[in-house]
XYZ file of C-alpha atoms in Angstrom:
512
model
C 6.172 25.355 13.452
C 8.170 22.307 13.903
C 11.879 22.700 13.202
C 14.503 20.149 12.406
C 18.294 20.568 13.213
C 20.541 19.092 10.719
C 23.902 17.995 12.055
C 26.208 15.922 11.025
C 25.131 12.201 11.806
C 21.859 11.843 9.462
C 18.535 12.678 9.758
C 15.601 10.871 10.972
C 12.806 9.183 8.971
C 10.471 11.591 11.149
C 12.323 14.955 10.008
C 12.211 14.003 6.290
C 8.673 13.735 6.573
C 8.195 16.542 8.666
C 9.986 18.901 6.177
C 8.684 17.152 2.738
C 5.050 16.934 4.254
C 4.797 19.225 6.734
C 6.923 22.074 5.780
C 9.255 22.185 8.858
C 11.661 24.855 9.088
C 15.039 23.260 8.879
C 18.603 24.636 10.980
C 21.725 24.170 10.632
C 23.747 22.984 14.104
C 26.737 23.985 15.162
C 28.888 21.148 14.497
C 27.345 20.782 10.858
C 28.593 23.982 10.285
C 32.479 23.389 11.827
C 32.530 20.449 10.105
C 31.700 22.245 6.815
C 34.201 24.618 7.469
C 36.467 22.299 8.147
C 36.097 20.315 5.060
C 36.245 23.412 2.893
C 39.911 23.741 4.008
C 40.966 20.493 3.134
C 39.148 21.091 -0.230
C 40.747 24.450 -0.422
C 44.291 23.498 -0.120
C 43.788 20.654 -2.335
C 42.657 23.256 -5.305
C 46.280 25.121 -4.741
C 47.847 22.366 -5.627
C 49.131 21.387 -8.999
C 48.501 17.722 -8.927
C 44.855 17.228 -10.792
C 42.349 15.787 -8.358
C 38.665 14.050 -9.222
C 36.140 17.105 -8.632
C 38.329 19.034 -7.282
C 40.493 20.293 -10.420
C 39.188 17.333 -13.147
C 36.288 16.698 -15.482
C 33.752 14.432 -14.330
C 32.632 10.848 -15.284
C 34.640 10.029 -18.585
C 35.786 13.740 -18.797
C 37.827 13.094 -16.061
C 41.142 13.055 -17.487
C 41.387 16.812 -18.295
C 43.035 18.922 -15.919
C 41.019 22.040 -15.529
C 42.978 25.452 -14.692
C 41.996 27.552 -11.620
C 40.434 30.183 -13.613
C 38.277 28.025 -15.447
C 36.781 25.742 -12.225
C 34.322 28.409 -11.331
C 32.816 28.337 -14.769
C 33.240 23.967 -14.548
C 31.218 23.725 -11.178
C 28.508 25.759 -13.279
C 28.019 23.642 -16.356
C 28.033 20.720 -14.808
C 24.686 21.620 -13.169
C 23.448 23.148 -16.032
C 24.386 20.447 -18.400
C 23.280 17.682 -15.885
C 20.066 19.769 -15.554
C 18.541 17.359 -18.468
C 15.415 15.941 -17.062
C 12.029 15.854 -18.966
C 8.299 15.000 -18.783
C 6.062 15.671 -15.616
C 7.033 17.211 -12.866
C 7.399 15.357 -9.682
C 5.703 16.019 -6.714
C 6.342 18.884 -4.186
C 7.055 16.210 -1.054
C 9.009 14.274 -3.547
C 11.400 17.821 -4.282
C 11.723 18.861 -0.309
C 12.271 15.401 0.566
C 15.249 15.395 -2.397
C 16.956 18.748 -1.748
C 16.638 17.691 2.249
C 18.382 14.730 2.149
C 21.244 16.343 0.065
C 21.423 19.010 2.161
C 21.902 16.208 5.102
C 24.511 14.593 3.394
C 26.280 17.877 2.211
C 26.375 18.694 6.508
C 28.345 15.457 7.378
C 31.313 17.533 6.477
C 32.060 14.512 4.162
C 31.826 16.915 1.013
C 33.573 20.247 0.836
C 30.812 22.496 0.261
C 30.835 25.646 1.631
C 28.582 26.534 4.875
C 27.188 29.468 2.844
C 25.868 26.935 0.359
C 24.312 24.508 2.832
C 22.983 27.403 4.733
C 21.059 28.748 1.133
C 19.661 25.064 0.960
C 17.889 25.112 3.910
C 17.175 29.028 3.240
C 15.069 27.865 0.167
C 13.180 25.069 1.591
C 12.228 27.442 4.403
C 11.313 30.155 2.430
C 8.893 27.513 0.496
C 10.525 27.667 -2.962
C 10.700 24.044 -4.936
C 12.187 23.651 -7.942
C 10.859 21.859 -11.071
C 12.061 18.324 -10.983
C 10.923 16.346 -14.036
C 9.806 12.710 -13.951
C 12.955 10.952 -16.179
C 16.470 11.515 -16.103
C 18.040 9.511 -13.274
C 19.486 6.313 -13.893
C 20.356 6.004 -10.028
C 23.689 6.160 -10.530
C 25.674 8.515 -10.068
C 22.888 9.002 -7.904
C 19.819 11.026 -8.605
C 22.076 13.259 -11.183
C 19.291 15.283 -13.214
C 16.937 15.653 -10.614
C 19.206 17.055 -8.274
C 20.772 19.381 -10.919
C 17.746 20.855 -10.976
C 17.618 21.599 -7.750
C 21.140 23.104 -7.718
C 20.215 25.125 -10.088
C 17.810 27.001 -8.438
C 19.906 27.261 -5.823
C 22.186 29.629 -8.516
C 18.748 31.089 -9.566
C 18.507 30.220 -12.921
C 15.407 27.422 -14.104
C 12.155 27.227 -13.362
C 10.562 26.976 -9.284
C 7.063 26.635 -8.085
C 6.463 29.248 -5.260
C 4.991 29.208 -1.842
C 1.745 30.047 -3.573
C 2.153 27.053 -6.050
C 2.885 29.567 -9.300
C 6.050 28.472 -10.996
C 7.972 31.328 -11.708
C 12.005 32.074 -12.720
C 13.808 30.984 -9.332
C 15.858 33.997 -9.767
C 12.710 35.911 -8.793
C 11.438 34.326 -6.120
C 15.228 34.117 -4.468
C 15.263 37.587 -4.842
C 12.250 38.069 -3.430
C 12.921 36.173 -0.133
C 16.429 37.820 -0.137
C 18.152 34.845 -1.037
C 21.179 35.681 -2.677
C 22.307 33.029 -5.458
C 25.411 30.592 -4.813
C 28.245 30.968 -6.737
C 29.516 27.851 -6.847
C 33.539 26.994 -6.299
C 35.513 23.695 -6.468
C 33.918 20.581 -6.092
C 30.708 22.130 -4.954
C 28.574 21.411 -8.436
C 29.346 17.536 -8.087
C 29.002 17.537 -4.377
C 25.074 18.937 -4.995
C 24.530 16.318 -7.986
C 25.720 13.349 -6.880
C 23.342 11.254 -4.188
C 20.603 8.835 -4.022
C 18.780 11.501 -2.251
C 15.352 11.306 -4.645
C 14.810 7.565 -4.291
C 15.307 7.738 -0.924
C 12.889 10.277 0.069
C 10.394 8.020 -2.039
C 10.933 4.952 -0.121
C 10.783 7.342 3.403
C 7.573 8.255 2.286
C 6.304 4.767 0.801
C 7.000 3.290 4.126
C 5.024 5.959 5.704
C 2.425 5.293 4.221
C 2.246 1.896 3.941
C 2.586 1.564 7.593
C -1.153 2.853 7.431
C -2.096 0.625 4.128
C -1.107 -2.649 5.853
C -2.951 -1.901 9.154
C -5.708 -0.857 6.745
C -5.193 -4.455 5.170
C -5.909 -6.253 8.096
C -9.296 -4.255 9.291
C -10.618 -5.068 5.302
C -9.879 -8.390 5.615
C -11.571 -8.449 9.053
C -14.596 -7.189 7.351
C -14.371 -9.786 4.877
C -13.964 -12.536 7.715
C -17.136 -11.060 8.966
C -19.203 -11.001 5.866
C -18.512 -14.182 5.138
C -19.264 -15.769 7.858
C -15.985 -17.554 8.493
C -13.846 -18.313 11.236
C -11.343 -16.418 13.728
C -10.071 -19.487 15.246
C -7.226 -19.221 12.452
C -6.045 -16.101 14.173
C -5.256 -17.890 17.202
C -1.978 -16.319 18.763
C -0.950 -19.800 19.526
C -1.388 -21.072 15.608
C 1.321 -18.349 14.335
C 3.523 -18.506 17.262
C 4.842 -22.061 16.044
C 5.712 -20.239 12.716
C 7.147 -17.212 14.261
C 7.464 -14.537 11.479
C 6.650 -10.999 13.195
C 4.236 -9.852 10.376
C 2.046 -12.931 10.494
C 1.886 -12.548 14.320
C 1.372 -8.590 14.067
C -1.324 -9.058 11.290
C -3.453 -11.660 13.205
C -3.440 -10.285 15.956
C -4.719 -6.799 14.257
C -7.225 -8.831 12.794
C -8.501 -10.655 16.088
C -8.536 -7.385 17.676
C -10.877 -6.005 15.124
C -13.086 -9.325 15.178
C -13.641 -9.104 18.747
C -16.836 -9.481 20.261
C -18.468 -10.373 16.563
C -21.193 -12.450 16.309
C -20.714 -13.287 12.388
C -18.074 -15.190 12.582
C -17.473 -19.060 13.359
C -20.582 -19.920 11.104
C -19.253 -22.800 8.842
C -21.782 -25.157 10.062
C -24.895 -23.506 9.266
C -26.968 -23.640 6.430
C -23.683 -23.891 3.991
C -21.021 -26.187 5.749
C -17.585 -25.817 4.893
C -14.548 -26.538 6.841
C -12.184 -24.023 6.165
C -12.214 -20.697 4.649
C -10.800 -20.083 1.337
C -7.147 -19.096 1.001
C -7.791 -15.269 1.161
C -9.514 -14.949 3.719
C -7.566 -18.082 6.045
C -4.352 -17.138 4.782
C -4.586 -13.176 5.280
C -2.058 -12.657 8.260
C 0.579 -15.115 6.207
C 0.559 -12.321 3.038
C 0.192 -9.107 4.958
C 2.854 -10.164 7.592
C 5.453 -11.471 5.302
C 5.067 -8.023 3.475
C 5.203 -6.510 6.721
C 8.652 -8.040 7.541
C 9.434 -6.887 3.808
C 8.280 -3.245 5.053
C 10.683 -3.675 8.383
C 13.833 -5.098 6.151
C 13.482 -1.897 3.907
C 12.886 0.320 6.926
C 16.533 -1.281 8.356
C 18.083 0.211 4.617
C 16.396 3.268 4.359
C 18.143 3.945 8.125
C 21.237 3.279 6.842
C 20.774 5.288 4.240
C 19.514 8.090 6.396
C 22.752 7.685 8.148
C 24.963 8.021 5.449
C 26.987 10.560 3.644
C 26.537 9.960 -0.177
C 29.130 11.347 -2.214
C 31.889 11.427 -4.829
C 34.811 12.014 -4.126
C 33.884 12.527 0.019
C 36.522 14.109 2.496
C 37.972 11.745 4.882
C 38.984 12.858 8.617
C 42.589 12.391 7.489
C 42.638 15.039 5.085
C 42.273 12.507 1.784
C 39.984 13.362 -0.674
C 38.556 10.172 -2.407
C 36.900 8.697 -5.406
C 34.190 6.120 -4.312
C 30.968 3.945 -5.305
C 28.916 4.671 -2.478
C 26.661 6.763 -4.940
C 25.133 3.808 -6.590
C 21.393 3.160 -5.500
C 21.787 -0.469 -5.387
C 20.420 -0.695 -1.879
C 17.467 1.628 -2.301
C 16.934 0.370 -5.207
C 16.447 -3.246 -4.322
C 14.195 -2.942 -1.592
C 11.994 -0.330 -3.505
C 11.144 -2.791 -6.008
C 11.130 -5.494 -3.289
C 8.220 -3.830 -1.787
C 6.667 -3.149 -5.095
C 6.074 -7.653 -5.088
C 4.575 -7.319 -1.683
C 2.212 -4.433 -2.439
C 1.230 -6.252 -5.451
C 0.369 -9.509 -3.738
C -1.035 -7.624 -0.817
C -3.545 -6.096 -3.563
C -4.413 -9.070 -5.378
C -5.101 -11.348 -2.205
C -7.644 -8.342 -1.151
C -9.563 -8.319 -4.841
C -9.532 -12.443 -4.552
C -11.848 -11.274 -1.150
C -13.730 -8.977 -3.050
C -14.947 -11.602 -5.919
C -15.772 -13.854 -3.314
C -18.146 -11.370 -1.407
C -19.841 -10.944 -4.856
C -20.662 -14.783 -6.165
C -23.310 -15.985 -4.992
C -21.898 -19.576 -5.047
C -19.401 -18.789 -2.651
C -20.464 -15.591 -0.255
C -22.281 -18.067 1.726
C -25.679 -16.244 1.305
C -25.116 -12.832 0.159
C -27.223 -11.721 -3.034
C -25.108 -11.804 -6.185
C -22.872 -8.621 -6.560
C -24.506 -7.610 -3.159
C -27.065 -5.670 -5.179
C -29.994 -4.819 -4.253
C -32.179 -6.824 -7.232
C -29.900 -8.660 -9.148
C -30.754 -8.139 -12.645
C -32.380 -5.063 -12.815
C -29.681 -4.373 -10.851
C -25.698 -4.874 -11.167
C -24.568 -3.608 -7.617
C -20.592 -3.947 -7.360
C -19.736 -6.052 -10.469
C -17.899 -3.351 -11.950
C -16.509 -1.686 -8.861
C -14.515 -5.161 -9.180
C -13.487 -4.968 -12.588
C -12.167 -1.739 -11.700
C -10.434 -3.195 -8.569
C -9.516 -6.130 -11.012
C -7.498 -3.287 -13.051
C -5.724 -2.233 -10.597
C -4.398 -4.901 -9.617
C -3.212 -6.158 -13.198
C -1.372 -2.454 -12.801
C 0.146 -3.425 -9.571
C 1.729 -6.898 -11.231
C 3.600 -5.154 -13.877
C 4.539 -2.219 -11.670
C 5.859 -5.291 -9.317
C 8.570 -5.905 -12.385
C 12.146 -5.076 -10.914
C 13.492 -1.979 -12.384
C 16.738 -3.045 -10.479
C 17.132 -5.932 -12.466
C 17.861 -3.721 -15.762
C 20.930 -1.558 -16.385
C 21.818 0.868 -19.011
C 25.527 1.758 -19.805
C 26.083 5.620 -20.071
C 28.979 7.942 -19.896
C 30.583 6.430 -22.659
C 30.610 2.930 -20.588
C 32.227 4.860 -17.382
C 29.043 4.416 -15.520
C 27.884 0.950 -17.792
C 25.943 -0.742 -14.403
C 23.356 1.735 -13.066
C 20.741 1.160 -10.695
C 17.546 2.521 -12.149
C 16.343 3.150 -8.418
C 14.899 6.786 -9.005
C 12.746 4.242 -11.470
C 12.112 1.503 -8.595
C 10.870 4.618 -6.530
C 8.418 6.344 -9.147
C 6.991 3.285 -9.585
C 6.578 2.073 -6.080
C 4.554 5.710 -5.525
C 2.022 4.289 -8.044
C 2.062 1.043 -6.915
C 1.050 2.752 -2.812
C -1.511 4.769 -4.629
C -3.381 1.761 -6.564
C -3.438 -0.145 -3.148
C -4.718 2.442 -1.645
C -7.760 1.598 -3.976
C -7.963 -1.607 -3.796
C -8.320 -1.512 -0.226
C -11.082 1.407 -0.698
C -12.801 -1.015 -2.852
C -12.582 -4.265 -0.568
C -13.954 -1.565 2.275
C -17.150 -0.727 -0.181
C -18.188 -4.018 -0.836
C -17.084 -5.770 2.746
C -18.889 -2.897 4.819
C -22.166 -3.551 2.341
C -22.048 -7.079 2.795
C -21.811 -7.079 6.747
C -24.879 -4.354 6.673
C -26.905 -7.399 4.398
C -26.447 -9.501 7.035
C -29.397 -8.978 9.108
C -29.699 -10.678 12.444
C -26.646 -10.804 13.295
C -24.298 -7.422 14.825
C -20.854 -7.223 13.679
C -17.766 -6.639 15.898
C -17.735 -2.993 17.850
C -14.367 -2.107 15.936
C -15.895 -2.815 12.502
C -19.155 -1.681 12.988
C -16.878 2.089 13.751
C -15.297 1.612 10.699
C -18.733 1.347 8.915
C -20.482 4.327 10.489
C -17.380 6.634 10.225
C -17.499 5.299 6.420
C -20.965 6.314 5.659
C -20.378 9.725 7.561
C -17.488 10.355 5.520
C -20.120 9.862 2.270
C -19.849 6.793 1.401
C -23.211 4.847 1.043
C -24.644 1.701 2.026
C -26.772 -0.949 0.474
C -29.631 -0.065 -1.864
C -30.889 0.083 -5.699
C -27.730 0.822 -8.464
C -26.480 4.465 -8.147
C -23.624 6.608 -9.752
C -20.886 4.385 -8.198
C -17.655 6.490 -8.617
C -18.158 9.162 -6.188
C -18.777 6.649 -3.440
C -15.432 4.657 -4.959
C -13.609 8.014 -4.501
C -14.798 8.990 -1.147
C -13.762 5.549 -0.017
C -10.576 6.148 -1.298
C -9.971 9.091 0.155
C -11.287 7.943 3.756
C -8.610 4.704 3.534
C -5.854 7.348 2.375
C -6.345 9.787 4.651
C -5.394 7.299 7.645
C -9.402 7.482 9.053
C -10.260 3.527 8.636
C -7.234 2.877 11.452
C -8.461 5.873 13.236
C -11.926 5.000 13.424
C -10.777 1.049 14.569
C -8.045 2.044 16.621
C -10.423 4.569 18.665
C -12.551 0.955 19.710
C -9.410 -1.102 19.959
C -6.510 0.709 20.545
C -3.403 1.126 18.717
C -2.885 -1.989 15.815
C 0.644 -3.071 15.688
């Protein structure tokens, strides 16, 4: 199995998805755990004193005017994970948890936060072992970071709550610690705030969003290269000549994905046949302009979620010098922004591929294609409804593209009054990647039908792949009306599961 060192300089886009997705087995380097050490003296000497200091020998948030005495800090480092522990609804998903406890465990390795090695080390002992706690869907505002989520991770970590098992069975974590011979922490000074207080949850979201819409938007361009095709038009537009005099890298990345696919085709350039037009419609001519400029949205977010990978998220964090210091670097502001920023382009990404969609299914503009590509129109309704449903989606994907960044709600009796709400940005951007993953599914169905109604004419040797690797994978081609959603699904899960690019890339090579 793949393992993934954890020192003291950040972690990698790859390893978080290695250990949220792929279960790696995590380590702890050498330096990560001098530098803990190290830390833990400074905190140490700092708790001797008699001068009150912010997590250290305080309250928290507005509670942090009381002094709290040595032999009550212990019991303070406690209750402020299980108070913080607050969360409710659904649970949130398994990758969503590792990817959450991994990235605090990265930042609580910097050395930046006066943890104990012992605790870091029972971190990484618990994702190893496969234990995940139960993280519920509200209860981060983003700020103080992801504060009830990641209280509920700490508190597995001191085996009380609830965790879900290698097996998937949620069970009382103090069992399953127990029976991995994990002993529970018993936390000291500073080390309850120090496990609370990160953007650690929204960030593994947008790790994994960008993941996977890495996939989605070369998926974009190979449905839209099947729509090209099935409606006859032209790939003169994708000319790398015509988008090097606007020079935006997406646009040039996303035509020339699309021209790739498109080669050797002998549907397209067809405008002066028996219906003469001189340019395609906007969706399909304009394609590489929306799928690039949310491509350079995808490479400005990946450029944050570096930074963020690279950072050590606290409050108060250790300094070098020996200082121990309150700070804002907790607030998800940055995550948050290009989380919902992302959220816009997925949703115009979606909507340009339904606009293809309707226009492979009227008559009066798919350039000779039988009304809702059915098989006989009347008697039967072919994929007039698969749109609707596509249509739905994509009215989803518009109000999930409403900023949650843009709102704030004061809490802490106005000490934390401007929040982030980038936990919020992040659960919604997860739907959002899921619904375009169904658009596209649906644009596949009805672009791979209408190329197979063309007759005469062969279609490019990349998309003709994708449509044979589609109908192995269950999907069906043209003929009379039929129970539609299992082919809907099975589309779905053939776009999701990265095979469309597979199946293209194995005639064209890699897509940028």
């Amino acid at each position: 199995m793949h393992t993934v060192v954890v020192g003291t300089s950040g972690v990698t886009a790859s390893d978080v998805l290695a250990v949220a997705r792929d279960g790696a087995r995590i380590e702890l380097s050498g330096e990560a755990l001098a530098a803990l050490a190290a830390a833990r003296g400074i905190v140490d000497a700092l708790a001797a004193r008699p001068e009150p200091v912010y997590g250290v020998s305080t309250g928290f948030g507005a509670l942090a005017t009381r002094h709290i005495s040595p032999e009550l800090r212990a019991q303070l480092q406690r209750n402020i994970v299980r108070s913080h522990a607050a969360g409710m609804g659904p649970r949130v998903e398994r990758e969503v948890v590792r990817a959450l406890m991994f990235l605090r465990l990265k930042t609580v390795c910097s050395g930046h936060t006066g943890v104990r090695p012992e605790v870091a080390q029972t971190m990484a002992d618990v994702l190893n072992a496969g234990i995940t706690p139960v993280v519920h869907e509200y209860g981060s505002l983003g700020c103080s970071g992801d504060l009830a989520p990641l209280s509920h991770c700490a508190l597995t970590l001191m085996g009380e709550g609830d965790a879900e098992g290698p097996d998937g069975v949620v069970r009382p974590a103090g069992e399953l610690l127990a029976e991995h011979g994990i002993a529970p922490v018993e936390l000291r000074e500073k080390e309850g705030l120090a496990l609370l207080n990160g953007t650690d949850g929204m960030l593994g979201m947008l790790v994994m969003a960008l993941a996977d819409l890495d996939m989605l938007y070369k998926s974009a361009d190979i449905t839209a290269a099947l729509s090209l095709e099935a409606l006859l038009g032209t790939d003169k537009v994708l000319a790398p000549e015509l988008h090097a005099i606007r020079p935006h890298p997406g646009q040039g990345a996303s035509a020339a994905n699309m021209l790739a696919v498109l080669e050797g085709s002998e549907l397209t350039g067809h405008h002066q046949d028996d219906a003469p037009r001189v340019q395609d419609a906007y969706s399909v001519r304009c394609a590489p302009q929306v799928a690039g400029a949310g491509r350079d949205t995808l490479a400005h977010a990946r450029l944050v979620a570096e930074r963020e990978l690279a950072s050590a998220v606290d409050n108060p964090v250790v300094l070098p010098d020996g200082r121990v210091e309150s700070n804002g670097n907790f607030h998800g502001a940055p995550v948050a922004y290009v989380l919902d920023f992302l959220a816009i382009a997925v949703a115009d990404l979606a909507s340009i591929a339904e606009r293809r969609t309707d226009r492979l299914l009227d008559k009066n503009r798919s350039h000779g294609l039988p009304p809702f590509l059915a098989d006989d129109a009347g008697v039967d309704s072919g994929l007039m409804i698969a749109q609707y449903t596509q249509a739905a989606l994509v009215s989803e994907l518009k109000r999930l593209a409403v900023p949650a960044s843009a709102d704030s709600i004061p809490s802490s009796a106005m000490q934390e009054d401007h929040v982030s709400m980038g936990w919020s940005a992040a659960r919604k951007l997860r739907t959002a990647v899921d619904n375009l993953t169904r658009v596209l599914a649906v644009e596949l169905y009805a672009a791979s039908r209408a190329v197979e109604l063309r007759e005469g004419l062969s279609p490019a040797p990349a998309t003709q792949a994708a449509i044979s690797a589609v109908r192995k994978a269950g999907v069906e081609g043209p003929g009379p009306d039929r129970f539609l959603s299992p082919d809907l699904a099975a589309a779905d899960v053939f776009v999701r599961e990265g095979r469309l690019v597979s199946a293209v890339e194995a005639v064209t090579g890699p897509l940028l």
